[in-house]
Every structure is written in structure tokens, then in C-alpha cells.
PDB file of C-alpha atoms in Angstrom:
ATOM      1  CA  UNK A  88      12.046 -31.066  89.644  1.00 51.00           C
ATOM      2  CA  UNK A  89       9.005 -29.892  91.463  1.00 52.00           C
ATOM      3  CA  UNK A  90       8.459 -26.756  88.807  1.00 54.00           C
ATOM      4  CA  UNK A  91       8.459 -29.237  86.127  1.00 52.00           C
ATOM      5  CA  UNK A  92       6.450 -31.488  88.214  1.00 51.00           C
ATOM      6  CA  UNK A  93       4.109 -28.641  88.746  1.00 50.00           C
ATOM      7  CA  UNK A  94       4.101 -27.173  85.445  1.00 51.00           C
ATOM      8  CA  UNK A  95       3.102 -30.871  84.319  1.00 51.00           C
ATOM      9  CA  UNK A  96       0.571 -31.465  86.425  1.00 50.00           C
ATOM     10  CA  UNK A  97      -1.120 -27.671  85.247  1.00 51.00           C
ATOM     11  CA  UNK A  98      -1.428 -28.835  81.511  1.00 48.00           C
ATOM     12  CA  UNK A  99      -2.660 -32.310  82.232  1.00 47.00           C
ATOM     13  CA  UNK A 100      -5.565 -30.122  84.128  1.00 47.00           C
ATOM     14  CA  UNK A 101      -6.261 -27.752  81.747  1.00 46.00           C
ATOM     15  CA  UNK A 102      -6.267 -30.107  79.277  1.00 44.00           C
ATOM     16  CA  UNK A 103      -8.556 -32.290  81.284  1.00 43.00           C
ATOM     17  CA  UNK A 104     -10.753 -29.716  81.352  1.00 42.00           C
ATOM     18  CA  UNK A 105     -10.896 -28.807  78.303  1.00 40.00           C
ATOM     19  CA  UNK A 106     -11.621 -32.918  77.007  1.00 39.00           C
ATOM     20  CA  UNK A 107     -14.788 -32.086  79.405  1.00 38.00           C
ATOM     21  CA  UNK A 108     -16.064 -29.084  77.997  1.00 40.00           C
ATOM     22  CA  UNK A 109     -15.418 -30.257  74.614  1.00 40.00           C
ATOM     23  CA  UNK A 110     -17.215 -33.779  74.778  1.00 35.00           C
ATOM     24  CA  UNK A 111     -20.386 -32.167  77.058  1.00 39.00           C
ATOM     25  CA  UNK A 112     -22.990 -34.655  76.572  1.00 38.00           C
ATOM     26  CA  UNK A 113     -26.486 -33.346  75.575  1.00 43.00           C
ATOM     27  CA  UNK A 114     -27.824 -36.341  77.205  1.00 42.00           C
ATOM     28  CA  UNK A 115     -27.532 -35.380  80.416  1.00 42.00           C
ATOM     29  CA  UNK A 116     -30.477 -32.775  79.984  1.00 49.00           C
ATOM     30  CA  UNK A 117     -33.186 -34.358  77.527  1.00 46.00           C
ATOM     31  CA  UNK A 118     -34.563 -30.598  77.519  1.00 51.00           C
ATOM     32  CA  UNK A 119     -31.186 -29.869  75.278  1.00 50.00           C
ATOM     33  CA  UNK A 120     -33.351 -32.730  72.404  1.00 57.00           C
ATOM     34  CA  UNK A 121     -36.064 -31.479  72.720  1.00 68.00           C
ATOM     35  CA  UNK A 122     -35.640 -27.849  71.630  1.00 76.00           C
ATOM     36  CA  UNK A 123     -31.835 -27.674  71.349  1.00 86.00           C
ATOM     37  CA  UNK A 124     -32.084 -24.390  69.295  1.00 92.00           C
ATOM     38  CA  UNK A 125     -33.208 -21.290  70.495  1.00 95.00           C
ATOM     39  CA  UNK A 126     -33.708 -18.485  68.485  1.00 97.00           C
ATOM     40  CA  UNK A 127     -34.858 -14.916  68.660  1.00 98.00           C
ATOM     41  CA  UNK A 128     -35.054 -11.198  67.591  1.00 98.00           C
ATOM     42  CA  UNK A 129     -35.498  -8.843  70.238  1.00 97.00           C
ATOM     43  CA  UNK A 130     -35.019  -6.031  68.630  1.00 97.00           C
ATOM     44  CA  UNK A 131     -33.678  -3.898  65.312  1.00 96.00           C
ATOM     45  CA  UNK A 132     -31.664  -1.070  64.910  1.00 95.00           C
ATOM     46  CA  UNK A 133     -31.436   1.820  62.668  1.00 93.00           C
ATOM     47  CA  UNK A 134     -28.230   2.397  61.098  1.00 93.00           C
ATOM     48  CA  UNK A 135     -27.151   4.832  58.449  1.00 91.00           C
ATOM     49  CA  UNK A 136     -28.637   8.163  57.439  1.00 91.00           C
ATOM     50  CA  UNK A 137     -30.424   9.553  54.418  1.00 90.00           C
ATOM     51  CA  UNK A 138     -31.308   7.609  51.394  1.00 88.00           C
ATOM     52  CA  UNK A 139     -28.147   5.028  53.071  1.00 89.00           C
ATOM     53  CA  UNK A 140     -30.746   4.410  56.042  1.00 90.00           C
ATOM     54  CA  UNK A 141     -31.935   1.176  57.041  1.00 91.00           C
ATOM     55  CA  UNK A 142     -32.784  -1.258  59.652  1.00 93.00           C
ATOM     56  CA  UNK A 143     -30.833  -3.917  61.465  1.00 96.00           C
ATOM     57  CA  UNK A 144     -32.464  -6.906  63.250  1.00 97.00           C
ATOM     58  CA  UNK A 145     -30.244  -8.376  66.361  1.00 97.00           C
ATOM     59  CA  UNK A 146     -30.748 -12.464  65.383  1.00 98.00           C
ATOM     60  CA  UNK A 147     -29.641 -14.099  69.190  1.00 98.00           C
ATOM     61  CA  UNK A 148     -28.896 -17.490  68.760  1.00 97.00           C
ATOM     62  CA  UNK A 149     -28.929 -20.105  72.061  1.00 96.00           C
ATOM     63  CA  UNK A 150     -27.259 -23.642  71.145  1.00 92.00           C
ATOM     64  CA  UNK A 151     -26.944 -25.805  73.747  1.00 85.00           C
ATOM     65  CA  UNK A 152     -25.064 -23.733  76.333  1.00 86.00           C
ATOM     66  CA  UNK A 153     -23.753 -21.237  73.785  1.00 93.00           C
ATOM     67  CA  UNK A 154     -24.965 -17.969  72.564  1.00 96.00           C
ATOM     68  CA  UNK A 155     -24.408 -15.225  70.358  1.00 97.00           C
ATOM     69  CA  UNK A 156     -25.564 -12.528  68.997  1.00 96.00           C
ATOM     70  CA  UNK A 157     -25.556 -11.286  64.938  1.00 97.00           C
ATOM     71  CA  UNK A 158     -26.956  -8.304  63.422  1.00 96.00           C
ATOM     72  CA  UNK A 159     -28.549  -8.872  60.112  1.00 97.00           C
ATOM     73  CA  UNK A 160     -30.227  -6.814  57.459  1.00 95.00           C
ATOM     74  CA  UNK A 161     -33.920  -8.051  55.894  1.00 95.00           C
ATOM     75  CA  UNK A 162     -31.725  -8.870  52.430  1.00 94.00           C
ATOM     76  CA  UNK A 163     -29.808 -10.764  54.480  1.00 96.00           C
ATOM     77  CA  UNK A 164     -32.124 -13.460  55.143  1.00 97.00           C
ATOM     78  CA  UNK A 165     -34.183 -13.055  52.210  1.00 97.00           C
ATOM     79  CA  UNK A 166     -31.019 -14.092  50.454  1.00 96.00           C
ATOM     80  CA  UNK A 167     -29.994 -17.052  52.805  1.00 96.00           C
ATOM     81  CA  UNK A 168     -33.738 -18.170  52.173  1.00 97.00           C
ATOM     82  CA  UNK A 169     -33.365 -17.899  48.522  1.00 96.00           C
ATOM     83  CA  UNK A 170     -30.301 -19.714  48.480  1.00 95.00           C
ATOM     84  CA  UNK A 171     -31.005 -22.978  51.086  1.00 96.00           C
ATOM     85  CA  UNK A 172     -34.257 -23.371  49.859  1.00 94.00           C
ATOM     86  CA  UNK A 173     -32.662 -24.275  46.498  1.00 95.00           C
ATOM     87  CA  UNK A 174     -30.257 -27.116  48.456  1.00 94.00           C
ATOM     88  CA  UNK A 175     -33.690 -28.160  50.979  1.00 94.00           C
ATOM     89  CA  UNK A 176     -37.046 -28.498  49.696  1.00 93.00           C
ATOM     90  CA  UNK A 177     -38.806 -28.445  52.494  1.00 93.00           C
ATOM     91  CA  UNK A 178     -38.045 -24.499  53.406  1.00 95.00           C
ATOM     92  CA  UNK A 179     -40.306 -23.446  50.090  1.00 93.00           C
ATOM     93  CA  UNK A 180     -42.772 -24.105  52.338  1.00 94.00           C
ATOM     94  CA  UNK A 181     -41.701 -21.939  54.826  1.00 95.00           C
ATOM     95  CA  UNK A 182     -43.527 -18.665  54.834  1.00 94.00           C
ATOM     96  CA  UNK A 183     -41.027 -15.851  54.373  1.00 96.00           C
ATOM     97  CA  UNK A 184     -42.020 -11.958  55.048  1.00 93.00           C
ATOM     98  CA  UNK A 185     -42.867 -10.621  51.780  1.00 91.00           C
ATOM     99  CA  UNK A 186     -40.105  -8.180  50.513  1.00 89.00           C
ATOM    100  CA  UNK A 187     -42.185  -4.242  50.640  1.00 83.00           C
ATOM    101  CA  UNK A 188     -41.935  -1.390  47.877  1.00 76.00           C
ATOM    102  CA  UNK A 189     -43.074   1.355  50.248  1.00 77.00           C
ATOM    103  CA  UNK A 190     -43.076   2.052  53.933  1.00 71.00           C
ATOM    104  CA  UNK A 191     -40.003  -0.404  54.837  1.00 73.00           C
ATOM    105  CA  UNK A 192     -38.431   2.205  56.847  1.00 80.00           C
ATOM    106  CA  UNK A 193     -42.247   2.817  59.127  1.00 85.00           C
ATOM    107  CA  UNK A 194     -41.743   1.958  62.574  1.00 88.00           C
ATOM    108  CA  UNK A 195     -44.886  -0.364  62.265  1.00 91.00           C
ATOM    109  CA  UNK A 196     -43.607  -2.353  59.442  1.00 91.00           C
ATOM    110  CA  UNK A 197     -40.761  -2.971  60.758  1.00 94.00           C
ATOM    111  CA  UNK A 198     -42.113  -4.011  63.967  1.00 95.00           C
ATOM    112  CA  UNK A 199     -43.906  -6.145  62.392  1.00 95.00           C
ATOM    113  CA  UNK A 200     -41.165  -7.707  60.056  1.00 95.00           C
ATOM    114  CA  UNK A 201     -39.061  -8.416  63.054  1.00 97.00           C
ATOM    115  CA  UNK A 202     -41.923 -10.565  64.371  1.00 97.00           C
ATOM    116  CA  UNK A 203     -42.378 -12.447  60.991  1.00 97.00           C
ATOM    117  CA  UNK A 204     -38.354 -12.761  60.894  1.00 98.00           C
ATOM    118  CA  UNK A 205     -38.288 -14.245  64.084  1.00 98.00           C
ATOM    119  CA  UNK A 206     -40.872 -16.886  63.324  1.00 98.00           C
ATOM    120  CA  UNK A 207     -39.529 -18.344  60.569  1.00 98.00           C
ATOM    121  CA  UNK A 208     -36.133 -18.465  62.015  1.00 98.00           C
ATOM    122  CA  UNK A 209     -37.930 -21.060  64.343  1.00 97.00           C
ATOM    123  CA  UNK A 210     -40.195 -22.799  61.591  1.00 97.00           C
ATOM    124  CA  UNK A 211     -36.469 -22.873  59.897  1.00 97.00           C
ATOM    125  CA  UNK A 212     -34.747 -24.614  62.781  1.00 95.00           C
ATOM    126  CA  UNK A 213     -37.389 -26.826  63.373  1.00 94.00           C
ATOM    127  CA  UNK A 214     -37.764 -28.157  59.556  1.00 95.00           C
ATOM    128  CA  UNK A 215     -34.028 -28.457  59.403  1.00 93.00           C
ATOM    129  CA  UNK A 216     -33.753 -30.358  62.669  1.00 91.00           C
ATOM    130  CA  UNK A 217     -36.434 -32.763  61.199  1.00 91.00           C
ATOM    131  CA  UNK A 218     -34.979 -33.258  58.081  1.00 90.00           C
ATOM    132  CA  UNK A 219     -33.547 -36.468  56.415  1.00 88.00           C
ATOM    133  CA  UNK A 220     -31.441 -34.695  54.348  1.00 88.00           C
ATOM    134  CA  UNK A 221     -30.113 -31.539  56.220  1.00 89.00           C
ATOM    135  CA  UNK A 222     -26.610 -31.423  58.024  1.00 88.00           C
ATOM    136  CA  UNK A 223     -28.405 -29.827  60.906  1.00 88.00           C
ATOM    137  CA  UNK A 224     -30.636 -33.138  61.299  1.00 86.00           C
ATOM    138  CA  UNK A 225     -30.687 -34.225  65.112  1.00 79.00           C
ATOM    139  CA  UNK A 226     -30.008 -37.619  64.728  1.00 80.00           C
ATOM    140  CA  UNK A 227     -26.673 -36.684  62.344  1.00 74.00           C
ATOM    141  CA  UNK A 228     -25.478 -33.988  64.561  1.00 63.00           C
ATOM    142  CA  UNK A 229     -26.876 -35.317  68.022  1.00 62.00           C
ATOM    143  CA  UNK A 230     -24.355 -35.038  70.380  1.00 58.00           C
ATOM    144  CA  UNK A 231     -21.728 -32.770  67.830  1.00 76.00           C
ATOM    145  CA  UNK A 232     -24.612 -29.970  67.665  1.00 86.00           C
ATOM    146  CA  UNK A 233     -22.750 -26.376  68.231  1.00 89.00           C
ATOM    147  CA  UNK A 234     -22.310 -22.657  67.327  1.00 93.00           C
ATOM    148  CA  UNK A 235     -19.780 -24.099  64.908  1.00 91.00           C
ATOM    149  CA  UNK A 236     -21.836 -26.711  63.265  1.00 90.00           C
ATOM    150  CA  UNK A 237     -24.529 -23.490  62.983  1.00 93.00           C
ATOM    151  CA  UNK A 238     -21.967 -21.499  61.781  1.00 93.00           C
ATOM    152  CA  UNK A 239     -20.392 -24.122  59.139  1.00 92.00           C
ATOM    153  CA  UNK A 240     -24.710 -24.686  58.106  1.00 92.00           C
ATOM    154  CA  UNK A 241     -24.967 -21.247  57.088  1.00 94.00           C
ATOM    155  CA  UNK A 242     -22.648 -17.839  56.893  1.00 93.00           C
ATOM    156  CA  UNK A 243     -25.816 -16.031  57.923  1.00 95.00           C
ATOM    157  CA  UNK A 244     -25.296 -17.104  61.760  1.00 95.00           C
ATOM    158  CA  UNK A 245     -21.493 -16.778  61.329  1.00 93.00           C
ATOM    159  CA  UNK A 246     -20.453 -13.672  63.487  1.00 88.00           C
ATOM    160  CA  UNK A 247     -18.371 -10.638  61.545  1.00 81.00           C
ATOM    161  CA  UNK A 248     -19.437 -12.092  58.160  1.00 64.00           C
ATOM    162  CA  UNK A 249     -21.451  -9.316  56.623  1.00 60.00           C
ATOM    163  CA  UNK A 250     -20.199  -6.511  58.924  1.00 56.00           C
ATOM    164  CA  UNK A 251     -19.841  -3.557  58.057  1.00 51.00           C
ATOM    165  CA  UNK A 252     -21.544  -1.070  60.081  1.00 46.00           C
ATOM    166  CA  UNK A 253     -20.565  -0.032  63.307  1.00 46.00           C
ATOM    167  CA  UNK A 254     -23.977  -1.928  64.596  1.00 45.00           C
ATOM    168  CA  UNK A 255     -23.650  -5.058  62.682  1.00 44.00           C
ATOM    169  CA  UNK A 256     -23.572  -5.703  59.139  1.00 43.00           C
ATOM    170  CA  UNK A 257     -24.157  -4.099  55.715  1.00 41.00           C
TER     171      UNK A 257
END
């Protein structure tokens, strides 16, 4: 009887929480509102060798109280740009980094790309946060806003989805 009592009492606190870190209120911080994405690209990587060379940028992604970390190659987001800018309007605005002919393996380039990169991940966030008719908008998602409802938005953020190499993805 008291195993089974014990046993018992163990799932209903698991469970309870669980129910609490599940249904975390974002109102509790109004910082979490206000800039409830965070987004950045600290650095690339170069994987592959010879003419199979090419760089990597690490994409770290902050939501709420959750982060993670994807690895993703310059067609990579020149193709998830392509492709939501054709569902949302309002990211043909956006200025992407212009795809280069020559010198996109120079250190300097690069460098530079990862900075561009980075900056309109934000601008991207920020637009889709804002507008009426993205899934992402705050007042849709509010309280439901996670690395799932990220990850459901767009493959792109969506860890082991284009990986390949042993860095990150292909």
C-alpha cells in the first residue's frame, strides 16, 4: 500500500511539473513581448575540401527560455527567403545578401556575409512578429510562442533537417 501510495504520489509530481513548465506564462516577464526572439550568428565554419569546400554559418536561436543551435549553408537561407517571401509580402522588402560569383570562399566576404545574414534574420523576426498575416504574429502566438512553433514556421530553424556534414548541414 505505501509503494503504490508512493509511486502515486511521484507521477502526480512529475506530472505537476511538467503542467508548469508546459503552460509558463510569458507574462510574467514583459521583457519576453518585447523582444521574445533572439537571434544570432556568431560564427561560420568551413567544411569540406577542394572544389566540395564551403562555409557553414552557426544560426543560435533564443525563444523565450529555449535555445538552440543550427548550422546552415548561405543557399540555405537564400532558399527559405525565396520561398516565404512568396507566402509574406512584406519580406521582399527585406534586404537579403546578394548571392557572389567570385571570392565566396575569402575570409572577408564571408565575414562579412555572416554579418548581413545575421541582420536580416532579425529584420525577419521582427516583420514576421508584426505581421497580420504570419503564424509567427505575437498577438496569434502570444503565450503558445516556442522552438516548436519556430520550428513548425520554417524547416530552416528545425534542427537535423539539412544535415549532412559532420558540422551541420549540406
Amino acid at each position: 500500500m505505501m509503494d503504490n501510495e508512493k509511486l502515486h504520489n511521484g507521477t502526480i509530481q512529475r506530472k505537476l511539473k511538467y503542467e508548469r513548465m508546459v503552460s509558463r506564462s510569458l507574462g510574467a516577464n514583459p521583457d519576453d513581448l518585447k523582444d521574445p526572439i533572439k537571434i544570432s550568428i556568431p560564427r561560420y565554419v568551413l567544411c569540406g575540401q577542394g572544389k566540395d569546400a564551403h562555409f557553414e554559418f552557426e544560426v543560435k536561436i533564443t525563444v523565450l527560455d529555449e535555445t538552440w543551435t543550427v548550422f546552415r549553408r548561405y543557399s540555405r537561407f537564400r532558399e527559405m527567403h525565396k520561398t516565404l517571401k512568396l507566402k509574406y509580402a512584406e519580406l521582399a522588402a527585406l534586404e537579403f545578401p546578394p548571392k557572389k560569383l567570385f571570392g565566396n570562399k575569402d575570409e572577408r566576404v564571408i565575414a562579412e556575409r555572416r554579418s548581413h545574414l545575421e541582420k536580416y534574420l532579425r529584420d525577419f523576426f521582427s516583420v514576421m512578429l508584426q505581421s497580420a498575416t504570419s503564424p509567427l504574429h505575437i498577438n496569434k502566438v502570444g503565450l503558445t510562442l516556442s522552438k516548436h512553433t519556430i520550428c513548425e514556421f520554417s524547416p530552416f530553424f528545425k534542427k537535423g533537417v539539412f544535415d549532412y556534414s559532420s558540422h551541420g548541414t549540406g
